[in-house]
Amino acid sequence: MGRGPGDAESDGPGVTGDSRRPRTRLVQAGRREEWTQGIVSPPVWRASTILFDSVAEMRAATPPRDGRLHYGRSGTPTSWALAEALTELEPGAAGTRLFPSGLAAIATALMTVLKPGDELLMVDSVYGPTRGFCDDVLARLGIATRYYDPLVGSGIEGLIGDSTRAIFLESPGSLTFEVQDVAAICAAAKSRGIVTLLDNTWATPLFFPAMAAGVDLSILACTKYIVGHADAMLGSVTATDEYWDRLTRTSRAFGQHAGPDDVWLASRGLRTLDVRLRRHGENALKGAHWLKEQPQVARVLHPALPDCPGHALWKRDFSGASGLFAFVLDGGDDADRSRLIDGLAFFGIGYSWGGFESLAVPADPQRVRSAAPWRAKGPLVRLHIGLEDADDLIEDLAAGLGRYRDPQ
Ligand SMILES: Cc1ncc(COP(=O)(O)O)c(C=O)c1O
């Protein structure tokens, strides 16, 4: 839902000139009294049909508009509250739309800005299913995808061609953790009238306010840290004024709608995002430093470690690191890696991340890379570090590294 001083639908304080700090916004955002009636946590409104007193009133509520009840798919105070809260976290944003998953948010954002004949520049380290959407659906629509090295920086300028319409970033990459020069890429894009989209799921706007760096469409898989408890799927796209109407039209045309219970879980998760993210970050950094000292580990891929590609950019742009990182084993094969992972006591084996529990998964970036081949010799393990005691996790990993070297 849109918000801002120029937004006729909004009667709340605008983002521009809002001096509240991010943590205060996390607590207050989206909790308009007209939607909550004083209930602290914006409650769940479940709706498909909404009844009107007369045909005239029904007509007056049409077409759908945020903040006005119309039909379940057009939203209720539950969804408006979360959308407004996410908008408030991104200074410079005009509004946010919600989606049933992070991938649905990514797909709709891409469909908002691309048409047949266009070219998309896509970061090579992108989340696999995003790549899948480009290589399958966009290709079928006659939209070409060209992959670029995540470390290209201002060199992106040289890749922009006559048909390039959009540049997609994911920083850091969620398997290999290269940090991108978002500001340089956005500046180059702007000078050529090209739209930029960023998957900001790893950092969230709390650690990296994307629009301040020049991003036009900022995307979150809220499934991860916003929900934070591994019990709901949700996505969001936050847009600048320039793209807000187009995003809204595309999202409505696709019938995108997020279920109210999932939206409520995200709204609730949002309030504790700061404390959770900081603990995820502390635990992960402790684990990353420890792993770096282990002889069985060839490389640790964590943006806060000085040898991570793009570390200087992380230091320049981010106010924290979350709990997702990876390490590369010093040789061995898939069976060795599986032995390490299978016996872990405190790490679950499962897709996704961002919940309170730790996870460990195998990943093989070499299978998908095309612009910047992945050349590490050993297998890669991706960890999501949860809210457990970091020392327990480290002991668990120590035992795992022992198993990896010893097939017994
Ligand atoms: C970086 C990133 N973006 C997007 C997604 C997709 O989110 P969802 O699982 O909610 O569709 C994921 C999921 O793992 C992800 O890791």
PDB file of C-alpha atoms in Angstrom, residues 21-235:
ATOM      1  CA  ARG A  21      14.777   5.970  13.604  1.00  0.00           C
ATOM      2  CA  PRO A  22      14.396   2.511  11.996  1.00  0.00           C
ATOM      3  CA  ARG A  23      13.871   0.640  15.302  1.00  0.00           C
ATOM      4  CA  THR A  24      11.086   2.992  16.301  1.00  0.00           C
ATOM      5  CA  ARG A  25       9.500   2.554  12.892  1.00  0.00           C
ATOM      6  CA  LEU A  26       9.637  -1.225  13.309  1.00  0.00           C
ATOM      7  CA  VAL A  27       7.499  -0.901  16.402  1.00  0.00           C
ATOM      8  CA  GLN A  28       5.091   1.779  15.183  1.00  0.00           C
ATOM      9  CA  ALA A  29       4.802   1.341  11.446  1.00  0.00           C
ATOM     10  CA  GLY A  30       1.458   0.487   9.877  1.00  0.00           C
ATOM     11  CA  ARG A  31      -0.496   0.541  13.122  1.00  0.00           C
ATOM     12  CA  ARG A  32      -3.034   3.207  12.173  1.00  0.00           C
ATOM     13  CA  GLU A  33      -5.779   3.391  14.766  1.00  0.00           C
ATOM     14  CA  GLU A  34      -8.483   3.306  12.093  1.00  0.00           C
ATOM     15  CA  TRP A  35      -7.231  -0.200  11.219  1.00  0.00           C
ATOM     16  CA  THR A  36      -6.431  -1.522  14.688  1.00  0.00           C
ATOM     17  CA  GLN A  37      -9.155   0.141  16.814  1.00  0.00           C
ATOM     18  CA  GLY A  38      -6.473   0.273  19.496  1.00  0.00           C
ATOM     19  CA  ILE A  39      -5.500  -3.404  19.329  1.00  0.00           C
ATOM     20  CA  VAL A  40      -1.709  -3.392  19.619  1.00  0.00           C
ATOM     21  CA  SER A  41      -0.941  -5.943  16.918  1.00  0.00           C
ATOM     22  CA  PRO A  42      -2.951  -5.235  13.725  1.00  0.00           C
ATOM     23  CA  PRO A  43      -5.505  -8.073  13.779  1.00  0.00           C
ATOM     24  CA  VAL A  44      -6.455 -10.607  11.107  1.00  0.00           C
ATOM     25  CA  TRP A  45      -9.274  -9.623   8.770  1.00  0.00           C
ATOM     26  CA  ARG A  46     -10.435 -12.555   6.664  1.00  0.00           C
ATOM     27  CA  ALA A  47     -12.490 -11.637   3.633  1.00  0.00           C
ATOM     28  CA  SER A  48     -13.557 -12.512   0.153  1.00  0.00           C
ATOM     29  CA  THR A  49     -16.966 -10.848  -0.268  1.00  0.00           C
ATOM     30  CA  ILE A  50     -17.433  -7.411   1.231  1.00  0.00           C
ATOM     31  CA  LEU A  51     -21.070  -6.254   1.404  1.00  0.00           C
ATOM     32  CA  PHE A  52     -22.271  -2.784   0.442  1.00  0.00           C
ATOM     33  CA  ASP A  53     -25.499  -1.084   1.491  1.00  0.00           C
ATOM     34  CA  SER A  54     -26.458  -0.149  -2.046  1.00  0.00           C
ATOM     35  CA  VAL A  55     -25.407  -0.404  -5.674  1.00  0.00           C
ATOM     36  CA  ALA A  56     -24.341   3.218  -5.479  1.00  0.00           C
ATOM     37  CA  GLU A  57     -22.030   2.467  -2.554  1.00  0.00           C
ATOM     38  CA  MET A  58     -20.643  -0.558  -4.360  1.00  0.00           C
ATOM     39  CA  ARG A  59     -19.912   1.544  -7.414  1.00  0.00           C
ATOM     40  CA  ALA A  60     -18.286   4.190  -5.250  1.00  0.00           C
ATOM     41  CA  ALA A  61     -15.864   1.566  -3.886  1.00  0.00           C
ATOM     42  CA  THR A  62     -14.810   0.546  -7.389  1.00  0.00           C
ATOM     43  CA  PRO A  63     -12.116   0.401  -8.766  1.00  0.00           C
ATOM     44  CA  PRO A  64     -10.083  -1.049  -5.902  1.00  0.00           C
ATOM     45  CA  ARG A  65      -7.991   1.370  -3.922  1.00  0.00           C
ATOM     46  CA  ASP A  66      -5.753   0.739  -0.939  1.00  0.00           C
ATOM     47  CA  GLY A  67      -7.388   1.797   2.295  1.00  0.00           C
ATOM     48  CA  ARG A  68     -10.958   1.222   0.993  1.00  0.00           C
ATOM     49  CA  LEU A  69     -12.680  -2.149   1.366  1.00  0.00           C
ATOM     50  CA  HIS A  70     -13.735  -3.501  -2.027  1.00  0.00           C
ATOM     51  CA  TYR A  71     -13.153  -7.268  -2.375  1.00  0.00           C
ATOM     52  CA  GLY A  72     -10.897  -9.665  -0.472  1.00  0.00           C
ATOM     53  CA  ARG A  73      -8.274  -9.725  -3.187  1.00  0.00           C
ATOM     54  CA  SER A  74      -7.927  -5.943  -2.987  1.00  0.00           C
ATOM     55  CA  GLY A  75      -6.809  -6.091   0.628  1.00  0.00           C
ATOM     56  CA  THR A  76      -8.016  -5.370   4.126  1.00  0.00           C
ATOM     57  CA  PRO A  77      -6.510  -3.488   7.075  1.00  0.00           C
ATOM     58  CA  THR A  78      -4.380  -6.590   7.769  1.00  0.00           C
ATOM     59  CA  SER A  79      -2.523  -6.307   4.471  1.00  0.00           C
ATOM     60  CA  TRP A  80      -2.556  -2.518   4.342  1.00  0.00           C
ATOM     61  CA  ALA A  81      -0.911  -2.382   7.759  1.00  0.00           C
ATOM     62  CA  LEU A  82       1.993  -4.644   6.774  1.00  0.00           C
ATOM     63  CA  ALA A  83       2.446  -3.002   3.377  1.00  0.00           C
ATOM     64  CA  GLU A  84       2.526   0.426   4.970  1.00  0.00           C
ATOM     65  CA  ALA A  85       5.006  -0.773   7.599  1.00  0.00           C
ATOM     66  CA  LEU A  86       7.373  -2.131   4.936  1.00  0.00           C
ATOM     67  CA  THR A  87       7.080   1.126   3.012  1.00  0.00           C
ATOM     68  CA  GLU A  88       7.967   3.099   6.125  1.00  0.00           C
ATOM     69  CA  LEU A  89      11.168   1.066   6.478  1.00  0.00           C
ATOM     70  CA  GLU A  90      12.382   2.183   3.031  1.00  0.00           C
ATOM     71  CA  PRO A  91      12.899   5.946   2.999  1.00  0.00           C
ATOM     72  CA  GLY A  92      12.101   7.174  -0.491  1.00  0.00           C
ATOM     73  CA  ALA A  93       9.483   4.501  -1.204  1.00  0.00           C
ATOM     74  CA  ALA A  94       5.995   5.235  -2.505  1.00  0.00           C
ATOM     75  CA  GLY A  95       4.353   1.939  -1.576  1.00  0.00           C
ATOM     76  CA  THR A  96       4.555  -1.824  -1.104  1.00  0.00           C
ATOM     77  CA  ARG A  97       2.581  -4.721  -2.563  1.00  0.00           C
ATOM     78  CA  LEU A  98       2.402  -8.132  -0.917  1.00  0.00           C
ATOM     79  CA  PHE A  99       2.636 -11.535  -2.611  1.00  0.00           C
ATOM     80  CA  PRO A 100       2.036 -15.147  -1.615  1.00  0.00           C
ATOM     81  CA  SER A 101       5.790 -15.911  -1.747  1.00  0.00           C
ATOM     82  CA  GLY A 102       9.108 -14.257  -2.380  1.00  0.00           C
ATOM     83  CA  LEU A 103       9.285 -15.848  -5.809  1.00  0.00           C
ATOM     84  CA  ALA A 104       5.848 -14.497  -6.740  1.00  0.00           C
ATOM     85  CA  ALA A 105       7.097 -11.042  -5.721  1.00  0.00           C
ATOM     86  CA  ILE A 106      10.192 -11.394  -7.924  1.00  0.00           C
ATOM     87  CA  ALA A 107       8.204 -12.683 -10.907  1.00  0.00           C
ATOM     88  CA  THR A 108       5.622  -9.899 -10.669  1.00  0.00           C
ATOM     89  CA  ALA A 109       8.287  -7.219 -10.259  1.00  0.00           C
ATOM     90  CA  LEU A 110      10.000  -8.454 -13.425  1.00  0.00           C
ATOM     91  CA  MET A 111       6.703  -8.567 -15.319  1.00  0.00           C
ATOM     92  CA  THR A 112       6.049  -4.999 -14.164  1.00  0.00           C
ATOM     93  CA  VAL A 113       9.065  -3.608 -15.970  1.00  0.00           C
ATOM     94  CA  LEU A 114       9.691  -5.911 -18.956  1.00  0.00           C
ATOM     95  CA  LYS A 115       7.974  -6.546 -22.289  1.00  0.00           C
ATOM     96  CA  PRO A 116       8.760  -8.725 -25.318  1.00  0.00           C
ATOM     97  CA  GLY A 117      11.932  -7.609 -27.093  1.00  0.00           C
ATOM     98  CA  ASP A 118      13.545  -6.251 -23.919  1.00  0.00           C
ATOM     99  CA  GLU A 119      16.767  -7.444 -22.361  1.00  0.00           C
ATOM    100  CA  LEU A 120      17.278  -7.995 -18.649  1.00  0.00           C
ATOM    101  CA  LEU A 121      20.726  -7.877 -17.043  1.00  0.00           C
ATOM    102  CA  MET A 122      20.637 -10.450 -14.251  1.00  0.00           C
ATOM    103  CA  VAL A 123      23.291 -11.022 -11.599  1.00  0.00           C
ATOM    104  CA  ASP A 124      24.944 -14.418 -12.039  1.00  0.00           C
ATOM    105  CA  SER A 125      24.813 -15.208  -8.312  1.00  0.00           C
ATOM    106  CA  VAL A 126      21.035 -14.911  -8.175  1.00  0.00           C
ATOM    107  CA  TYR A 127      18.708 -17.281  -6.284  1.00  0.00           C
ATOM    108  CA  GLY A 128      18.134 -20.377  -8.484  1.00  0.00           C
ATOM    109  CA  PRO A 129      14.355 -20.127  -9.011  1.00  0.00           C
ATOM    110  CA  THR A 130      14.732 -16.452 -10.051  1.00  0.00           C
ATOM    111  CA  ARG A 131      17.138 -17.689 -12.697  1.00  0.00           C
ATOM    112  CA  GLY A 132      14.625 -20.385 -13.605  1.00  0.00           C
ATOM    113  CA  PHE A 133      11.870 -17.785 -14.115  1.00  0.00           C
ATOM    114  CA  CYS A 134      14.099 -15.795 -16.477  1.00  0.00           C
ATOM    115  CA  ASP A 135      15.349 -18.782 -18.456  1.00  0.00           C
ATOM    116  CA  ASP A 136      11.875 -20.266 -18.827  1.00  0.00           C
ATOM    117  CA  VAL A 137       9.028 -17.754 -18.587  1.00  0.00           C
ATOM    118  CA  LEU A 138      10.824 -14.601 -19.725  1.00  0.00           C
ATOM    119  CA  ALA A 139      12.514 -16.505 -22.565  1.00  0.00           C
ATOM    120  CA  ARG A 140       9.095 -17.757 -23.763  1.00  0.00           C
ATOM    121  CA  LEU A 141       7.855 -14.177 -23.803  1.00  0.00           C
ATOM    122  CA  GLY A 142      10.762 -13.073 -25.980  1.00  0.00           C
ATOM    123  CA  ILE A 143      12.556 -11.291 -23.149  1.00  0.00           C
ATOM    124  CA  ALA A 144      16.300 -12.000 -23.186  1.00  0.00           C
ATOM    125  CA  THR A 145      18.316 -12.441 -19.992  1.00  0.00           C
ATOM    126  CA  ARG A 146      22.040 -11.700 -19.950  1.00  0.00           C
ATOM    127  CA  TYR A 147      23.895 -12.703 -16.791  1.00  0.00           C
ATOM    128  CA  TYR A 148      26.607 -10.485 -15.360  1.00  0.00           C
ATOM    129  CA  ASP A 149      29.403 -10.907 -12.831  1.00  0.00           C
ATOM    130  CA  PRO A 150      28.201  -9.825  -9.353  1.00  0.00           C
ATOM    131  CA  LEU A 151      31.445  -7.865  -8.930  1.00  0.00           C
ATOM    132  CA  VAL A 152      31.005  -5.886 -12.155  1.00  0.00           C
ATOM    133  CA  GLY A 153      30.384  -2.588 -10.293  1.00  0.00           C
ATOM    134  CA  SER A 154      30.331   0.454 -12.571  1.00  0.00           C
ATOM    135  CA  GLY A 155      31.521  -1.838 -15.386  1.00  0.00           C
ATOM    136  CA  ILE A 156      27.814  -2.609 -15.842  1.00  0.00           C
ATOM    137  CA  GLU A 157      27.755   0.483 -18.064  1.00  0.00           C
ATOM    138  CA  GLY A 158      29.614  -1.464 -20.761  1.00  0.00           C
ATOM    139  CA  LEU A 159      26.996  -4.240 -20.713  1.00  0.00           C
ATOM    140  CA  ILE A 160      23.996  -2.000 -21.261  1.00  0.00           C
ATOM    141  CA  GLY A 161      22.727  -2.404 -24.792  1.00  0.00           C
ATOM    142  CA  ASP A 162      19.989  -0.765 -26.884  1.00  0.00           C
ATOM    143  CA  SER A 163      17.319  -3.192 -25.681  1.00  0.00           C
ATOM    144  CA  THR A 164      18.401  -3.363 -22.018  1.00  0.00           C
ATOM    145  CA  ARG A 165      15.444  -2.260 -19.882  1.00  0.00           C
ATOM    146  CA  ALA A 166      16.172  -3.591 -16.402  1.00  0.00           C
ATOM    147  CA  ILE A 167      19.017  -4.652 -14.124  1.00  0.00           C
ATOM    148  CA  PHE A 168      18.345  -7.154 -11.345  1.00  0.00           C
ATOM    149  CA  LEU A 169      20.626  -7.355  -8.303  1.00  0.00           C
ATOM    150  CA  GLU A 170      20.828  -9.679  -5.327  1.00  0.00           C
ATOM    151  CA  SER A 171      23.372  -8.527  -2.780  1.00  0.00           C
ATOM    152  CA  PRO A 172      24.944 -10.468  -1.295  1.00  0.00           C
ATOM    153  CA  GLY A 173      24.222 -13.502  -3.456  1.00  0.00           C
ATOM    154  CA  SER A 174      22.435 -16.026  -1.259  1.00  0.00           C
ATOM    155  CA  LEU A 175      24.767 -18.958  -2.073  1.00  0.00           C
ATOM    156  CA  THR A 176      28.158 -17.380  -2.705  1.00  0.00           C
ATOM    157  CA  PHE A 177      27.778 -14.030  -0.889  1.00  0.00           C
ATOM    158  CA  GLU A 178      29.480 -11.603  -3.283  1.00  0.00           C
ATOM    159  CA  VAL A 179      28.473  -8.058  -2.295  1.00  0.00           C
ATOM    160  CA  GLN A 180      27.476  -5.849  -5.207  1.00  0.00           C
ATOM    161  CA  ASP A 181      28.179  -2.154  -5.728  1.00  0.00           C
ATOM    162  CA  VAL A 182      24.479  -1.310  -5.708  1.00  0.00           C
ATOM    163  CA  ALA A 183      25.013   2.459  -5.831  1.00  0.00           C
ATOM    164  CA  ALA A 184      27.356   2.292  -8.836  1.00  0.00           C
ATOM    165  CA  ILE A 185      25.065  -0.064 -10.745  1.00  0.00           C
ATOM    166  CA  CYS A 186      22.005   2.066  -9.985  1.00  0.00           C
ATOM    167  CA  ALA A 187      23.825   5.246 -11.027  1.00  0.00           C
ATOM    168  CA  ALA A 188      24.820   3.676 -14.359  1.00  0.00           C
ATOM    169  CA  ALA A 189      21.255   2.420 -14.852  1.00  0.00           C
ATOM    170  CA  LYS A 190      19.730   5.803 -14.082  1.00  0.00           C
ATOM    171  CA  SER A 191      21.981   7.596 -16.524  1.00  0.00           C
ATOM    172  CA  ARG A 192      20.555   5.323 -19.258  1.00  0.00           C
ATOM    173  CA  GLY A 193      16.929   5.358 -18.079  1.00  0.00           C
ATOM    174  CA  ILE A 194      17.031   1.714 -16.943  1.00  0.00           C
ATOM    175  CA  VAL A 195      15.080   0.362 -13.984  1.00  0.00           C
ATOM    176  CA  THR A 196      16.839  -1.478 -11.137  1.00  0.00           C
ATOM    177  CA  LEU A 197      15.401  -4.272  -8.976  1.00  0.00           C
ATOM    178  CA  LEU A 198      17.108  -5.668  -5.884  1.00  0.00           C
ATOM    179  CA  ASP A 199      16.408  -8.852  -3.945  1.00  0.00           C
ATOM    180  CA  ASN A 200      17.183  -7.438  -0.500  1.00  0.00           C
ATOM    181  CA  THR A 201      16.121 -10.514   1.479  1.00  0.00           C
ATOM    182  CA  TRP A 202      19.503 -11.132   3.165  1.00  0.00           C
ATOM    183  CA  ALA A 203      19.895  -7.664   4.667  1.00  0.00           C
ATOM    184  CA  THR A 204      16.294  -6.413   4.830  1.00  0.00           C
ATOM    185  CA  PRO A 205      15.818  -2.606   4.762  1.00  0.00           C
ATOM    186  CA  LEU A 206      17.055  -2.569   8.346  1.00  0.00           C
ATOM    187  CA  PHE A 207      20.645  -3.375   7.346  1.00  0.00           C
ATOM    188  CA  PHE A 208      20.471  -1.974   3.811  1.00  0.00           C
ATOM    189  CA  PRO A 209      17.893   0.691   2.864  1.00  0.00           C
ATOM    190  CA  ALA A 210      17.811  -0.061  -0.849  1.00  0.00           C
ATOM    191  CA  MET A 211      16.072   3.019  -2.158  1.00  0.00           C
ATOM    192  CA  ALA A 212      18.625   5.312  -0.597  1.00  0.00           C
ATOM    193  CA  ALA A 213      21.178   3.537  -2.812  1.00  0.00           C
ATOM    194  CA  GLY A 214      19.086   4.230  -5.916  1.00  0.00           C
ATOM    195  CA  VAL A 215      17.082   1.003  -6.280  1.00  0.00           C
ATOM    196  CA  ASP A 216      13.662   1.394  -7.947  1.00  0.00           C
ATOM    197  CA  LEU A 217      12.005  -1.858  -6.859  1.00  0.00           C
ATOM    198  CA  SER A 218      13.123  -3.468  -3.605  1.00  0.00           C
ATOM    199  CA  ILE A 219      12.045  -7.076  -3.141  1.00  0.00           C
ATOM    200  CA  LEU A 220      11.865  -9.180   0.018  1.00  0.00           C
ATOM    201  CA  ALA A 221      11.157 -12.840   0.509  1.00  0.00           C
ATOM    202  CA  CYS A 222       9.346 -12.013   3.771  1.00  0.00           C
ATOM    203  CA  THR A 223       9.228 -15.790   4.262  1.00  0.00           C
ATOM    204  CA  LYS A 224      12.745 -15.405   5.707  1.00  0.00           C
ATOM    205  CA  TYR A 225      13.526 -12.739   8.288  1.00  0.00           C
ATOM    206  CA  ILE A 226      10.301 -10.716   8.276  1.00  0.00           C
ATOM    207  CA  VAL A 227       8.176 -13.726   9.236  1.00  0.00           C
ATOM    208  CA  GLY A 228      11.210 -15.074  11.112  1.00  0.00           C
ATOM    209  CA  HIS A 229       9.658 -18.260  12.488  1.00  0.00           C
ATOM    210  CA  ALA A 230       9.558 -20.607   9.468  1.00  0.00           C
ATOM    211  CA  ASP A 231       5.771 -20.806   9.577  1.00  0.00           C
ATOM    212  CA  ALA A 232       4.523 -18.698   6.655  1.00  0.00           C
ATOM    213  CA  MET A 233       5.328 -17.816   3.030  1.00  0.00           C
ATOM    214  CA  LEU A 234       5.172 -14.203   1.859  1.00  0.00           C
ATOM    215  CA  GLY A 235       6.835 -11.723  -0.481  1.00  0.00           C
TER     216      GLY A 235
END
